[in-house]
Every structure is written in structure tokens, then in C-alpha cells.
Amino acid sequence: DAGITQSPRHKVTETGTPVTLRCHQTENHRYMYWYRQDPGHGLRLIHYSYGVKDTDKGEVSDGYSVSRSKTEDFLLTLESATSSQTSVYFCAISESSTGGNGELFFGEGSRLTVL
Amino acid sequence: QQQVKQSPQSLIVQKGGISIINCAYENTAFDYFPWYQQFPGKGPALLIAIRPDVSEKKEGRFTISFNKSAKQFSLHIMDSQPGDSATYFCAATKGGATNKLIFGTGTLLAVQP
């Protein structure tokens, strides 16, 4: 298994509170991603990073921010959580951004419930 | 707008049977089509992938069939086993760009013993 650790694995919070999810990798891969998984929607990209301090928006970035101060860590922050952000969040990494087999390696997910 | 449409949403197959999951895409620029497998409580993992220069790719019991003119591709699982019970996601992108992968909505497969 790819060395990806997500924390926390489960979190229940209240509407309006800030939440930070952490993704830590030991693979030294340059590219890191945050996805959310919801029934009927599959996996949707929130933000991704192509290097330290280099990030970009994905398909569903509203309400989320990210930071990457070290190669191994990619943080996802919900500044003010809403019930619509209740989801399972997956971190993924890849060795390259294009070409090759374009393989993503996923973490085990963080289940977030916003009450 | 869903650029990759996946069906069925769920599928029940008897052990030893063939499981078939279908996907259709809209963007003719897509040129890389992976399938990911996800077990409960785990993240998705790459299962098999195909590029449009071939019409079929087989790896063990798993086969991707690709129809470029119809803009469709499908996953066939031969001799389905209870251990294959999982959620399967098709995906598509251009140039293998991992930051542009568009996933289907997923198919929950249950293989009954």
C-alpha cells in the first residue's frame, strides 16, 4: 500500500466550525489531491497540489482551502463547515501529472459529518 | 454536467458469472480510461486502464472493452468471485492528466456465493 495517512479518520462537527483534514505521505510524490466522495456523484476533485506551496482548484473547490508547506503534507481546510460538506474525503498522490499510467494512489478516507 | 456516465448503479451477480459495468463519455479528447476498485472502508485503487488505440485489454479475469465510435467502454469481470464485491468507478482524462480525471458515479457489485 502507498504510504498515505489521513487524519482524522472520522470527525463530527457542528455547522460554522472550522475543520482541517491532514494528508501525510511517505512516498515523496510531487502531486497530491483532495477528493470528496458522495453517493450519486462518484469522486470529485476539490483541490490539488503540484509542489510545495503550489496548489490549484478542482471541480468543487468552493468552501475549501488547502495548504502544502512540505512535500509530505497536504492540508484541507473548511473555514466554516456546512451540512453540504458532510462527505468522505480522500487524499490521493501521484508520481506524475501526465503520461505514464496516470495512476492515483488513495488514502483510506476521512469521514466528516457536519451537524 | 456528468461527462462520464456509469451504469448500472448496483449489480448482483452469482459466483462464477460475468459482471458487466458500462461507461459512456462525451469528450472526444479523452484518451485514457482507467477503472478503480474500492472495497468498503478503503480508498479506490487502480484496477485496469486502457487507451483508445486498442479495443480490448485483458488482465486476468478483468477485461476492458472500448468502442471509440460509440464513446463507450465497459469492464467485464469473468468468473466473478465474492472477493470481487466492491464499488467500481470508471474514469476518463486527456493525456493521462491525473488532475483532470473525471470519475463515473460508481457501481456497487455484490457477488453472491
mmCIF file of C-alpha atoms in Angstrom:
data_model
loop_
_atom_site.group_PDB
_atom_site.id
_atom_site.type_symbol
_atom_site.label_atom_id
_atom_site.label_comp_id
_atom_site.label_asym_id
_atom_site.label_seq_id
_atom_site.Cartn_x
_atom_site.Cartn_y
_atom_site.Cartn_z
ATOM 1 C CA ASP A 1 0.000 0.000 0.000
ATOM 2 C CA ALA A 2 1.122 3.517 -0.789
ATOM 3 C CA GLY A 3 2.288 5.343 2.324
ATOM 4 C CA ILE A 4 -0.639 7.709 2.747
ATOM 5 C CA THR A 5 -2.093 8.562 6.129
ATOM 6 C CA GLN A 6 -5.211 10.658 6.580
ATOM 7 C CA SER A 7 -6.250 12.199 9.876
ATOM 8 C CA PRO A 8 -8.647 12.273 11.467
ATOM 9 C CA ARG A 9 -10.376 9.229 10.019
ATOM 10 C CA HIS A 10 -13.698 10.246 11.497
ATOM 11 C CA LYS A 11 -14.954 13.607 12.674
ATOM 12 C CA VAL A 12 -18.289 15.020 13.722
ATOM 13 C CA THR A 13 -18.560 18.764 13.929
ATOM 14 C CA GLU A 14 -21.151 21.500 14.005
ATOM 15 C CA THR A 15 -22.132 23.938 11.307
ATOM 16 C CA GLY A 16 -19.925 27.006 11.265
ATOM 17 C CA THR A 17 -16.886 25.466 12.889
ATOM 18 C CA PRO A 18 -13.517 25.232 11.124
ATOM 19 C CA VAL A 19 -12.198 21.821 10.204
ATOM 20 C CA THR A 20 -8.787 20.745 8.969
ATOM 21 C CA LEU A 21 -8.054 17.373 7.437
ATOM 22 C CA ARG A 22 -4.483 16.239 7.071
ATOM 23 C CA CYS A 23 -2.862 14.039 4.475
ATOM 24 C CA HIS A 24 0.646 12.748 5.064
ATOM 25 C CA GLN A 25 2.646 10.759 2.507
ATOM 26 C CA THR A 26 5.928 8.915 2.772
ATOM 27 C CA GLU A 27 6.332 8.325 -0.974
ATOM 28 C CA ASN A 28 7.885 11.707 -1.804
ATOM 29 C CA HIS A 29 5.423 12.091 -4.674
ATOM 30 C CA ARG A 30 5.172 15.571 -6.074
ATOM 31 C CA TYR A 31 1.428 15.610 -6.732
ATOM 32 C CA MET A 32 -1.257 15.464 -4.082
ATOM 33 C CA TYR A 33 -5.038 15.714 -4.347
ATOM 34 C CA TRP A 34 -8.134 16.055 -2.221
ATOM 35 C CA TYR A 35 -11.344 14.407 -3.423
ATOM 36 C CA ARG A 36 -14.769 14.093 -1.896
ATOM 37 C CA GLN A 37 -16.950 11.058 -2.423
ATOM 38 C CA ASP A 38 -20.717 11.300 -2.285
ATOM 39 C CA PRO A 39 -23.433 8.855 -3.348
ATOM 40 C CA GLY A 40 -24.557 9.547 -6.882
ATOM 41 C CA HIS A 41 -21.561 11.768 -7.585
ATOM 42 C CA GLY A 42 -18.593 9.459 -7.515
ATOM 43 C CA LEU A 43 -15.301 11.143 -6.744
ATOM 44 C CA ARG A 44 -14.896 14.846 -7.335
ATOM 45 C CA LEU A 45 -11.657 16.793 -7.167
ATOM 46 C CA ILE A 46 -11.576 19.624 -4.627
ATOM 47 C CA HIS A 47 -8.006 20.910 -4.850
ATOM 48 C CA TYR A 48 -4.669 19.557 -5.903
ATOM 49 C CA SER A 49 -1.020 20.419 -5.432
ATOM 50 C CA TYR A 50 1.842 20.142 -7.866
ATOM 51 C CA GLY A 51 4.553 21.070 -5.419
ATOM 52 C CA VAL A 52 5.309 22.816 -2.145
ATOM 53 C CA LYS A 53 3.203 25.980 -1.967
ATOM 54 C CA ASP A 54 1.802 25.233 -5.454
ATOM 55 C CA THR A 55 -1.892 24.449 -5.469
ATOM 56 C CA ASP A 56 -4.849 24.792 -7.793
ATOM 57 C CA LYS A 57 -8.595 24.426 -7.716
ATOM 58 C CA GLY A 58 -10.506 21.390 -8.794
ATOM 59 C CA GLU A 59 -14.100 20.804 -9.763
ATOM 60 C CA VAL A 60 -15.722 21.554 -6.374
ATOM 61 C CA SER A 61 -13.397 23.975 -4.586
ATOM 62 C CA ASP A 62 -15.912 26.453 -3.142
ATOM 63 C CA GLY A 63 -15.793 26.485 0.654
ATOM 64 C CA TYR A 64 -12.432 24.747 0.822
ATOM 65 C CA SER A 65 -8.832 25.879 1.052
ATOM 66 C CA VAL A 66 -5.598 23.921 1.019
ATOM 67 C CA SER A 67 -2.005 24.363 2.016
ATOM 68 C CA ARG A 68 1.168 22.477 1.349
ATOM 69 C CA SER A 69 4.202 23.680 3.284
ATOM 70 C CA LYS A 70 6.103 20.406 2.987
ATOM 71 C CA THR A 71 6.273 17.760 0.284
ATOM 72 C CA GLU A 72 4.765 15.164 2.591
ATOM 73 C CA ASP A 73 1.807 17.114 3.965
ATOM 74 C CA PHE A 74 -1.317 18.446 2.269
ATOM 75 C CA LEU A 75 -3.975 20.077 4.435
ATOM 76 C CA LEU A 76 -7.612 20.611 3.526
ATOM 77 C CA THR A 77 -9.458 23.289 5.499
ATOM 78 C CA LEU A 78 -13.144 24.009 5.734
ATOM 79 C CA GLU A 79 -13.185 27.525 7.139
ATOM 80 C CA SER A 80 -16.826 27.317 8.216
ATOM 81 C CA ALA A 81 -18.273 23.860 7.789
ATOM 82 C CA THR A 82 -21.750 23.422 6.313
ATOM 83 C CA SER A 83 -24.010 20.384 6.199
ATOM 84 C CA SER A 84 -23.412 20.109 2.447
ATOM 85 C CA GLN A 85 -19.787 19.335 3.249
ATOM 86 C CA THR A 86 -20.732 16.136 5.014
ATOM 87 C CA SER A 87 -18.838 13.607 2.957
ATOM 88 C CA VAL A 88 -15.991 11.161 2.806
ATOM 89 C CA TYR A 89 -12.773 12.918 1.881
ATOM 90 C CA PHE A 90 -9.941 11.121 0.145
ATOM 91 C CA CYS A 91 -6.392 12.223 -0.278
ATOM 92 C CA ALA A 92 -4.511 10.889 -3.280
ATOM 93 C CA ILE A 93 -0.973 11.139 -4.575
ATOM 94 C CA SER A 94 0.693 10.552 -7.902
ATOM 95 C CA GLU A 95 4.230 10.425 -9.123
ATOM 96 C CA SER A 96 3.495 12.380 -12.272
ATOM 97 C CA SER A 97 0.722 14.621 -13.528
ATOM 98 C CA THR A 98 0.506 13.353 -17.081
ATOM 99 C CA GLY A 99 1.616 10.494 -19.200
ATOM 100 C CA GLY A 100 2.631 7.167 -17.798
ATOM 101 C CA ASN A 101 -0.353 5.348 -16.429
ATOM 102 C CA GLY A 102 -1.747 8.369 -14.656
ATOM 103 C CA GLU A 103 -2.230 6.299 -11.535
ATOM 104 C CA LEU A 104 -3.598 7.841 -8.383
ATOM 105 C CA PHE A 105 -2.872 6.242 -5.012
ATOM 106 C CA PHE A 106 -5.594 6.939 -2.480
ATOM 107 C CA GLY A 107 -5.614 7.106 1.283
ATOM 108 C CA GLU A 108 -8.281 5.354 3.331
ATOM 109 C CA GLY A 109 -10.514 8.368 3.659
ATOM 110 C CA SER A 110 -11.770 10.742 6.324
ATOM 111 C CA ARG A 111 -15.466 10.649 7.102
ATOM 112 C CA LEU A 112 -16.755 14.095 8.060
ATOM 113 C CA THR A 113 -20.220 14.730 9.440
ATOM 114 C CA VAL A 114 -21.403 18.305 9.821
ATOM 115 C CA LEU A 115 -24.454 18.643 12.077
ATOM 116 C CA GLN B 1 -22.872 18.029 -16.438
ATOM 117 C CA GLN B 2 -21.744 14.459 -15.970
ATOM 118 C CA GLN B 3 -19.059 13.863 -18.551
ATOM 119 C CA VAL B 4 -18.723 10.172 -17.713
ATOM 120 C CA LYS B 5 -21.960 8.259 -17.254
ATOM 121 C CA GLN B 6 -21.753 4.909 -15.499
ATOM 122 C CA SER B 7 -24.326 2.138 -15.255
ATOM 123 C CA PRO B 8 -25.746 0.241 -13.539
ATOM 124 C CA GLN B 9 -25.712 1.861 -10.116
ATOM 125 C CA SER B 10 -25.701 -1.561 -8.493
ATOM 126 C CA LEU B 11 -25.275 -5.107 -9.699
ATOM 127 C CA ILE B 12 -25.833 -8.525 -8.188
ATOM 128 C CA VAL B 13 -24.100 -11.474 -9.815
ATOM 129 C CA GLN B 14 -23.857 -15.105 -8.868
ATOM 130 C CA LYS B 15 -20.471 -16.618 -8.187
ATOM 131 C CA GLY B 16 -18.916 -17.741 -11.436
ATOM 132 C CA GLY B 17 -20.980 -15.361 -13.535
ATOM 133 C CA ILE B 18 -19.910 -12.408 -15.649
ATOM 134 C CA SER B 19 -20.187 -8.893 -14.256
ATOM 135 C CA ILE B 20 -20.510 -6.089 -16.792
ATOM 136 C CA ILE B 21 -20.293 -2.398 -15.974
ATOM 137 C CA ASN B 22 -20.721 0.218 -18.673
ATOM 138 C CA CYS B 23 -19.488 3.767 -19.074
ATOM 139 C CA ALA B 24 -20.092 6.403 -21.711
ATOM 140 C CA TYR B 25 -18.174 9.608 -22.189
ATOM 141 C CA GLU B 26 -18.808 12.833 -24.027
ATOM 142 C CA ASN B 27 -15.445 14.488 -24.522
ATOM 143 C CA THR B 28 -13.773 13.061 -27.627
ATOM 144 C CA ALA B 29 -10.448 14.433 -26.381
ATOM 145 C CA PHE B 30 -10.348 11.837 -23.601
ATOM 146 C CA ASP B 31 -7.613 9.332 -24.302
ATOM 147 C CA TYR B 32 -7.039 7.451 -21.064
ATOM 148 C CA PHE B 33 -9.702 5.359 -19.361
ATOM 149 C CA PRO B 34 -8.903 3.739 -16.001
ATOM 150 C CA TRP B 35 -11.090 1.653 -13.745
ATOM 151 C CA TYR B 36 -10.739 1.916 -9.986
ATOM 152 C CA GLN B 37 -11.896 -0.671 -7.448
ATOM 153 C CA GLN B 38 -12.917 0.308 -3.934
ATOM 154 C CA PHE B 39 -13.542 -2.023 -1.018
ATOM 155 C CA PRO B 40 -15.628 -0.838 1.959
ATOM 156 C CA GLY B 41 -13.663 1.432 4.262
ATOM 157 C CA LYS B 42 -10.778 1.733 1.809
ATOM 158 C CA GLY B 43 -9.696 4.180 -0.833
ATOM 159 C CA PRO B 44 -10.053 3.375 -4.528
ATOM 160 C CA ALA B 45 -7.213 1.537 -6.221
ATOM 161 C CA LEU B 46 -6.348 1.326 -9.898
ATOM 162 C CA LEU B 47 -7.604 -1.951 -11.371
ATOM 163 C CA ILE B 48 -7.004 -1.711 -15.098
ATOM 164 C CA ALA B 49 -6.759 1.008 -17.729
ATOM 165 C CA ILE B 50 -6.987 1.362 -21.496
ATOM 166 C CA ARG B 51 -6.037 3.834 -24.192
ATOM 167 C CA PRO B 52 -8.162 4.229 -27.352
ATOM 168 C CA ASP B 53 -5.577 2.734 -29.683
ATOM 169 C CA VAL B 54 -6.797 -0.741 -28.679
ATOM 170 C CA SER B 55 -10.325 -2.122 -28.474
ATOM 171 C CA GLU B 56 -9.722 -4.513 -25.622
ATOM 172 C CA LYS B 57 -7.363 -5.024 -22.720
ATOM 173 C CA LYS B 58 -7.317 -8.061 -20.505
ATOM 174 C CA GLU B 59 -5.666 -8.605 -17.159
ATOM 175 C CA GLY B 60 -6.549 -11.895 -15.566
ATOM 176 C CA ARG B 61 -10.320 -12.078 -15.109
ATOM 177 C CA PHE B 62 -10.755 -8.362 -15.815
ATOM 178 C CA THR B 63 -11.278 -7.053 -19.350
ATOM 179 C CA ILE B 64 -11.928 -3.557 -20.648
ATOM 180 C CA SER B 65 -13.785 -3.324 -23.949
ATOM 181 C CA PHE B 66 -13.537 0.003 -25.734
ATOM 182 C CA ASN B 67 -15.755 1.335 -28.522
ATOM 183 C CA LYS B 68 -14.339 4.621 -29.743
ATOM 184 C CA SER B 69 -17.075 5.367 -32.268
ATOM 185 C CA ALA B 70 -19.793 4.893 -29.666
ATOM 186 C CA LYS B 71 -17.744 6.662 -26.975
ATOM 187 C CA GLN B 72 -18.322 3.773 -24.625
ATOM 188 C CA PHE B 73 -16.179 1.450 -22.582
ATOM 189 C CA SER B 74 -17.021 -1.375 -20.266
ATOM 190 C CA LEU B 75 -15.498 -3.563 -17.587
ATOM 191 C CA HIS B 76 -16.096 -7.286 -17.732
ATOM 192 C CA ILE B 77 -15.302 -9.477 -14.743
ATOM 193 C CA MET B 78 -15.216 -13.113 -15.750
ATOM 194 C CA ASP B 79 -15.831 -15.909 -13.256
ATOM 195 C CA SER B 80 -16.921 -13.359 -10.650
ATOM 196 C CA GLN B 81 -15.974 -14.196 -7.069
ATOM 197 C CA PRO B 82 -17.335 -12.980 -3.712
ATOM 198 C CA GLY B 83 -13.967 -11.244 -3.222
ATOM 199 C CA ASP B 84 -14.778 -9.056 -6.218
ATOM 200 C CA SER B 85 -17.631 -7.472 -4.283
ATOM 201 C CA ALA B 86 -16.718 -3.793 -4.255
ATOM 202 C CA THR B 87 -17.564 -0.461 -5.810
ATOM 203 C CA TYR B 88 -16.144 0.118 -9.267
ATOM 204 C CA PHE B 89 -15.504 3.533 -10.775
ATOM 205 C CA CYS B 90 -14.726 4.246 -14.379
ATOM 206 C CA ALA B 91 -12.849 7.417 -15.207
ATOM 207 C CA ALA B 92 -11.515 9.351 -18.148
ATOM 208 C CA THR B 93 -8.974 12.035 -18.834
ATOM 209 C CA LYS B 94 -6.905 13.572 -21.591
ATOM 210 C CA GLY B 95 -3.224 12.826 -21.837
ATOM 211 C CA GLY B 96 -3.280 10.816 -18.641
ATOM 212 C CA ALA B 97 -3.631 14.061 -16.684
ATOM 213 C CA THR B 98 -4.289 12.954 -13.133
ATOM 214 C CA ASN B 99 -5.604 16.370 -12.104
ATOM 215 C CA LYS B 100 -8.254 16.173 -14.817
ATOM 216 C CA LEU B 101 -9.615 12.700 -14.113
ATOM 217 C CA ILE B 102 -13.402 12.638 -14.391
ATOM 218 C CA PHE B 103 -14.950 9.784 -12.458
ATOM 219 C CA GLY B 104 -18.222 7.998 -13.074
ATOM 220 C CA THR B 105 -20.740 7.718 -10.263
ATOM 221 C CA GLY B 106 -19.734 4.182 -9.317
ATOM 222 C CA THR B 107 -21.263 0.698 -9.430
ATOM 223 C CA LEU B 108 -21.746 -1.366 -6.301
ATOM 224 C CA LEU B 109 -21.111 -5.007 -7.216
ATOM 225 C CA ALA B 110 -22.244 -7.831 -4.988
ATOM 226 C CA VAL B 111 -21.188 -11.348 -5.942
ATOM 227 C CA GLN B 112 -23.321 -13.913 -4.198
ATOM 228 C CA PRO B 113 -21.777 -17.260 -3.220
#
